[in-house]
Amino acid sequence: MLVLRRKTGESVMIGDGIEVQVLGVEGDTVKLGFSAPPDIQIFRKELVESILQENLEAGKRPPNQEQLRRLLDRFPQLDSKQERV
Amino acid sequence: MHQAAKPPAAVRTVNSRAYGAFQVTEDQIYHFPRGLVGLHEYKDYALIQVEDGPFYVLHALNDELSFILLPAHLAADDYGFRIDDATVELLQIQKPEDVNTFVIVNAIDDDLFVNLKAPILTAPASRRGCQFIIDDPSYPIRHPLLRKEGS
């Protein structure tokens, strides 16, 4: 891991197109500004990790066809509104 | 498993522990260039409608990884979001009608939850797909279907 010290207003560049600027520091909170090409997605790591966890949970033991049929009985609103997408 | 009644011939067999071996046609195979969030190594999926119901199965072509999907309009009212240019480009779409939106279903015990925060987008024309993270804090990752208004 690369460690750099930066002051408020200073930046680091990641590759050609990604700039991360320190906008301010308050206590233990750092405010960062990001400039990146549109194909670079920037999210808080906790968000990405919680979506991954939900993906793993949903993909771990997906219901089989029989279970899906039973689920339909419990969620009739899904059945009645059925239409093809 | 739904078999397309239309002419396209089956091109692949998917061997699945959960659903057995099933045939898929060309138009059911989707490429996810970015994979799913945190699951970047799985990029090719079959998308099959489950017989007699609103559910779809998104099944990795070569792995035991699968998800149950619901068309988003069945899972939430007033569900709308803007997708960024990079995703438009990735999906090779021109207009909103070119893309279908699904939510991933998480069945926990007897309850159904859907992930409104990170839906699955598919573009039938390009047969590309992605999991898109919506930049809106009002959409939860685990939204209970039972508490859906009006149901």
CSV table of C-alpha atoms in Angstrom, one decimal:
chain,number,residue,atom,x,y,z
A,1,MET,CA,0.0,0.0,0.0
A,2,LEU,CA,1.3,3.4,-0.9
A,3,VAL,CA,1.0,6.0,1.8
A,4,LEU,CA,1.1,9.7,1.0
A,5,ARG,CA,0.7,12.8,3.2
A,6,ARG,CA,-1.5,15.5,1.7
A,7,LYS,CA,-2.7,18.8,2.9
A,8,THR,CA,-6.2,20.3,2.4
A,9,GLY,CA,-6.5,21.3,-1.3
A,10,GLU,CA,-3.8,19.0,-2.4
A,11,SER,CA,-4.5,16.0,-4.7
A,12,VAL,CA,-3.2,12.7,-5.9
A,13,MET,CA,-3.6,11.3,-9.4
A,14,ILE,CA,-4.4,7.7,-10.0
A,15,GLY,CA,-3.4,6.9,-13.6
A,16,ASP,CA,-4.1,9.6,-16.2
A,17,GLY,CA,-7.7,10.3,-15.5
A,18,ILE,CA,-8.5,9.9,-11.8
A,19,GLU,CA,-7.9,12.7,-9.3
A,20,VAL,CA,-8.6,12.5,-5.6
A,21,GLN,CA,-8.5,15.8,-3.8
A,22,VAL,CA,-8.5,16.4,0.0
A,23,LEU,CA,-11.2,19.1,0.4
A,24,GLY,CA,-11.1,19.3,4.2
A,25,VAL,CA,-10.4,17.5,7.5
A,26,GLU,CA,-12.7,17.7,10.5
A,27,GLY,CA,-11.6,15.6,13.5
A,28,ASP,CA,-11.3,12.0,12.1
A,29,THR,CA,-13.4,12.8,9.0
A,30,VAL,CA,-11.7,13.5,5.7
A,31,LYS,CA,-13.7,15.1,2.9
A,32,LEU,CA,-12.5,13.9,-0.5
A,33,GLY,CA,-13.4,15.1,-4.0
A,34,PHE,CA,-13.1,12.7,-6.9
A,35,SER,CA,-12.7,13.5,-10.6
A,36,ALA,CA,-12.8,10.5,-12.9
A,37,PRO,CA,-13.8,9.4,-16.4
A,38,PRO,CA,-17.5,8.5,-16.7
A,39,ASP,CA,-16.8,4.8,-16.9
A,40,ILE,CA,-15.2,4.8,-13.4
A,41,GLN,CA,-17.8,4.1,-10.8
A,42,ILE,CA,-17.1,5.4,-7.3
A,43,PHE,CA,-18.9,4.1,-4.3
A,44,ARG,CA,-18.3,3.8,-0.6
A,45,LYS,CA,-16.7,0.5,0.1
A,46,GLU,CA,-19.4,-0.4,2.7
A,47,LEU,CA,-22.1,-0.1,0.0
A,48,VAL,CA,-20.3,-2.3,-2.4
A,49,GLU,CA,-19.6,-4.9,0.3
A,50,SER,CA,-23.2,-5.0,1.5
A,51,ILE,CA,-24.4,-5.5,-2.1
A,52,LEU,CA,-21.9,-8.3,-2.5
A,53,GLN,CA,-23.1,-9.9,0.8
A,54,GLU,CA,-26.7,-9.7,-0.4
A,55,ASN,CA,-25.7,-11.2,-3.8
A,56,LEU,CA,-24.0,-14.1,-2.0
A,57,GLU,CA,-26.9,-14.6,0.3
A,58,ALA,CA,-29.4,-14.6,-2.6
A,59,GLY,CA,-27.2,-16.8,-4.8
A,60,LYS,CA,-26.2,-19.2,-2.1
A,61,ARG,CA,-29.4,-21.3,-2.0
A,62,PRO,CA,-31.9,-20.0,-4.5
A,63,PRO,CA,-35.3,-21.7,-4.3
A,64,ASN,CA,-36.0,-24.4,-6.7
A,65,GLN,CA,-39.1,-24.6,-9.0
A,66,GLU,CA,-41.2,-26.3,-6.4
A,67,GLN,CA,-40.3,-23.8,-3.8
A,68,LEU,CA,-41.0,-20.9,-6.2
A,69,ARG,CA,-44.5,-22.4,-6.9
A,70,ARG,CA,-45.2,-22.4,-3.1
A,71,LEU,CA,-43.9,-18.9,-2.8
A,72,LEU,CA,-46.4,-17.8,-5.4
A,73,ASP,CA,-49.2,-19.0,-3.2
A,74,ARG,CA,-47.8,-16.8,-0.4
A,75,PHE,CA,-47.4,-13.8,-2.6
A,76,PRO,CA,-50.5,-13.8,-4.8
A,77,GLN,CA,-49.8,-10.1,-5.7
A,78,LEU,CA,-46.9,-11.4,-7.9
A,79,ASP,CA,-49.2,-13.8,-9.8
A,80,SER,CA,-52.1,-11.5,-10.4
A,81,LYS,CA,-50.0,-8.8,-11.8
A,82,GLN,CA,-48.1,-11.2,-14.0
A,83,GLU,CA,-47.1,-10.0,-17.4
A,84,ARG,CA,-44.1,-10.5,-19.6
A,85,VAL,CA,-41.3,-8.0,-19.5
B,1,MET,CA,-37.8,-24.4,-16.9
B,2,HIS,CA,-39.2,-22.3,-19.8
B,3,GLN,CA,-38.3,-23.5,-23.2
B,4,ALA,CA,-38.7,-20.9,-26.0
B,5,ALA,CA,-41.4,-21.9,-28.4
B,6,LYS,CA,-39.7,-19.8,-31.1
B,7,PRO,CA,-37.4,-21.3,-33.7
B,8,PRO,CA,-34.0,-20.5,-32.1
B,9,ALA,CA,-32.4,-23.9,-31.4
B,10,ALA,CA,-30.8,-24.8,-28.1
B,11,VAL,CA,-27.2,-23.9,-28.2
B,12,ARG,CA,-26.1,-24.7,-24.7
B,13,THR,CA,-26.8,-27.1,-21.9
B,14,VAL,CA,-26.5,-25.7,-18.4
B,15,ASN,CA,-25.8,-28.3,-15.7
B,16,SER,CA,-27.3,-27.0,-12.5
B,17,ARG,CA,-27.5,-28.6,-9.1
B,18,ALA,CA,-30.6,-26.5,-8.2
B,19,TYR,CA,-32.5,-26.9,-11.5
B,20,GLY,CA,-31.0,-30.0,-13.2
B,21,ALA,CA,-29.6,-29.9,-16.7
B,22,PHE,CA,-31.5,-27.6,-19.0
B,23,GLN,CA,-31.1,-26.3,-22.6
B,24,VAL,CA,-30.8,-22.6,-23.4
B,25,THR,CA,-31.1,-20.8,-26.7
B,26,GLU,CA,-28.9,-18.1,-28.1
B,27,ASP,CA,-31.4,-15.4,-27.1
B,28,GLN,CA,-31.3,-16.5,-23.5
B,29,ILE,CA,-27.6,-16.0,-23.1
B,30,TYR,CA,-26.3,-12.7,-21.7
B,31,HIS,CA,-22.8,-11.4,-21.3
B,32,PHE,CA,-22.2,-9.3,-18.2
B,33,PRO,CA,-18.9,-7.5,-19.0
B,34,ARG,CA,-18.5,-6.4,-15.3
B,35,GLY,CA,-20.0,-9.5,-13.8
B,36,LEU,CA,-22.1,-8.8,-10.8
B,37,VAL,CA,-21.1,-6.6,-7.8
B,38,GLY,CA,-18.3,-8.4,-6.1
B,39,LEU,CA,-18.6,-11.4,-8.4
B,40,HIS,CA,-16.6,-10.1,-11.4
B,41,GLU,CA,-15.3,-13.5,-12.4
B,42,TYR,CA,-18.8,-14.8,-13.5
B,43,LYS,CA,-19.6,-12.9,-16.7
B,44,ASP,CA,-21.8,-15.2,-18.8
B,45,TYR,CA,-25.3,-16.1,-17.8
B,46,ALA,CA,-28.5,-17.7,-19.0
B,47,LEU,CA,-31.7,-15.8,-18.3
B,48,ILE,CA,-34.7,-18.1,-18.2
B,49,GLN,CA,-38.3,-17.5,-17.3
B,50,VAL,CA,-39.6,-20.0,-14.8
B,51,GLU,CA,-42.8,-21.8,-16.1
B,52,ASP,CA,-46.1,-20.6,-14.7
B,53,GLY,CA,-45.0,-17.6,-12.8
B,54,PRO,CA,-43.3,-14.2,-12.8
B,55,PHE,CA,-39.9,-15.5,-11.7
B,56,TYR,CA,-36.8,-15.7,-13.8
B,57,VAL,CA,-33.6,-17.6,-13.1
B,58,LEU,CA,-30.2,-15.9,-13.9
B,59,HIS,CA,-27.8,-18.8,-14.0
B,60,ALA,CA,-24.1,-18.6,-14.6
B,61,LEU,CA,-23.3,-20.7,-17.7
B,62,ASN,CA,-20.4,-22.6,-16.3
B,63,ASP,CA,-20.8,-22.4,-12.6
B,64,GLU,CA,-23.2,-23.3,-9.7
B,65,LEU,CA,-24.2,-19.7,-9.2
B,66,SER,CA,-27.8,-18.6,-9.8
B,67,PHE,CA,-30.2,-16.0,-8.8
B,68,ILE,CA,-34.0,-15.7,-8.8
B,69,LEU,CA,-35.1,-12.4,-10.4
B,70,LEU,CA,-38.4,-10.6,-10.6
B,71,PRO,CA,-39.4,-8.0,-13.2
B,72,ALA,CA,-38.9,-4.8,-11.2
B,73,HIS,CA,-42.4,-3.5,-11.9
B,74,LEU,CA,-43.8,-6.5,-9.9
B,75,ALA,CA,-41.6,-5.8,-6.9
B,76,ALA,CA,-42.0,-2.0,-6.5
B,77,ASP,CA,-44.2,0.8,-7.6
B,78,ASP,CA,-42.7,4.1,-8.7
B,79,TYR,CA,-39.3,2.5,-9.2
B,80,GLY,CA,-37.2,4.7,-11.4
B,81,PHE,CA,-33.6,5.8,-11.7
B,82,ARG,CA,-31.2,7.3,-14.1
B,83,ILE,CA,-28.4,5.2,-15.6
B,84,ASP,CA,-25.1,6.7,-16.4
B,85,ASP,CA,-23.5,7.0,-19.8
B,86,ALA,CA,-20.9,4.3,-19.1
B,87,THR,CA,-23.7,1.8,-18.4
B,88,VAL,CA,-25.7,2.9,-21.5
B,89,GLU,CA,-22.5,2.2,-23.5
B,90,LEU,CA,-21.9,-1.1,-21.7
B,91,LEU,CA,-25.4,-2.3,-22.5
B,92,GLN,CA,-25.3,-0.9,-26.0
B,93,ILE,CA,-28.7,0.7,-25.7
B,94,GLN,CA,-30.3,3.8,-27.3
B,95,LYS,CA,-33.5,4.3,-25.3
B,96,PRO,CA,-35.1,3.2,-22.0
B,97,GLU,CA,-37.3,0.7,-23.8
B,98,ASP,CA,-34.1,-1.2,-24.9
B,99,VAL,CA,-33.5,-2.3,-21.3
B,100,ASN,CA,-35.3,-4.7,-19.0
B,101,THR,CA,-35.0,-4.2,-15.2
B,102,PHE,CA,-35.1,-7.1,-12.8
B,103,VAL,CA,-34.5,-7.2,-9.1
B,104,ILE,CA,-32.7,-10.0,-7.3
B,105,VAL,CA,-34.9,-12.0,-5.0
B,106,ASN,CA,-33.6,-13.2,-1.6
B,107,ALA,CA,-35.8,-15.8,-0.1
B,108,ILE,CA,-35.2,-16.0,3.7
B,109,ASP,CA,-37.4,-18.6,5.4
B,110,ASP,CA,-40.9,-17.8,4.3
B,111,ASP,CA,-40.2,-14.2,3.4
B,112,LEU,CA,-39.2,-12.7,0.1
B,113,PHE,CA,-36.9,-9.7,-0.2
B,114,VAL,CA,-35.7,-7.9,-3.2
B,115,ASN,CA,-32.6,-5.8,-3.8
B,116,LEU,CA,-33.9,-2.4,-5.0
B,117,LYS,CA,-30.5,-0.8,-4.6
B,118,ALA,CA,-28.7,-2.9,-7.2
B,119,PRO,CA,-31.0,-4.2,-9.9
B,120,ILE,CA,-30.1,-6.4,-12.9
B,121,LEU,CA,-30.4,-4.6,-16.2
B,122,THR,CA,-30.5,-6.6,-19.4
B,123,ALA,CA,-30.6,-5.5,-23.0
B,124,PRO,CA,-32.2,-8.2,-25.2
B,125,ALA,CA,-30.9,-6.7,-28.5
B,126,SER,CA,-27.2,-6.8,-27.5
B,127,ARG,CA,-27.7,-9.6,-25.0
B,128,ARG,CA,-25.7,-7.8,-22.5
B,129,GLY,CA,-26.4,-7.2,-18.8
B,130,CYS,CA,-25.1,-5.6,-15.7
B,131,GLN,CA,-25.9,-5.1,-12.0
B,132,PHE,CA,-26.4,-1.4,-11.6
B,133,ILE,CA,-26.0,0.4,-8.3
B,134,ILE,CA,-28.6,3.2,-7.9
B,135,ASP,CA,-27.2,6.3,-6.4
B,136,ASP,CA,-30.2,7.0,-4.3
B,137,PRO,CA,-30.3,6.3,-0.5
B,138,SER,CA,-34.0,5.7,-0.5
B,139,TYR,CA,-33.7,2.3,-2.3
B,140,PRO,CA,-32.8,-0.5,0.2
B,141,ILE,CA,-30.7,-3.5,-0.5
B,142,ARG,CA,-33.2,-5.7,1.3
B,143,HIS,CA,-36.8,-4.6,0.6
B,144,PRO,CA,-39.5,-7.0,2.0
B,145,LEU,CA,-42.1,-8.0,-0.5
B,146,LEU,CA,-44.8,-8.7,2.1
B,147,ARG,CA,-45.0,-5.2,3.2
B,148,LYS,CA,-45.6,-4.0,-0.3
B,149,GLU,CA,-48.3,-1.3,-0.4
B,150,GLY,CA,-51.7,-2.5,-1.6
B,151,SER,CA,-50.9,-6.2,-1.2
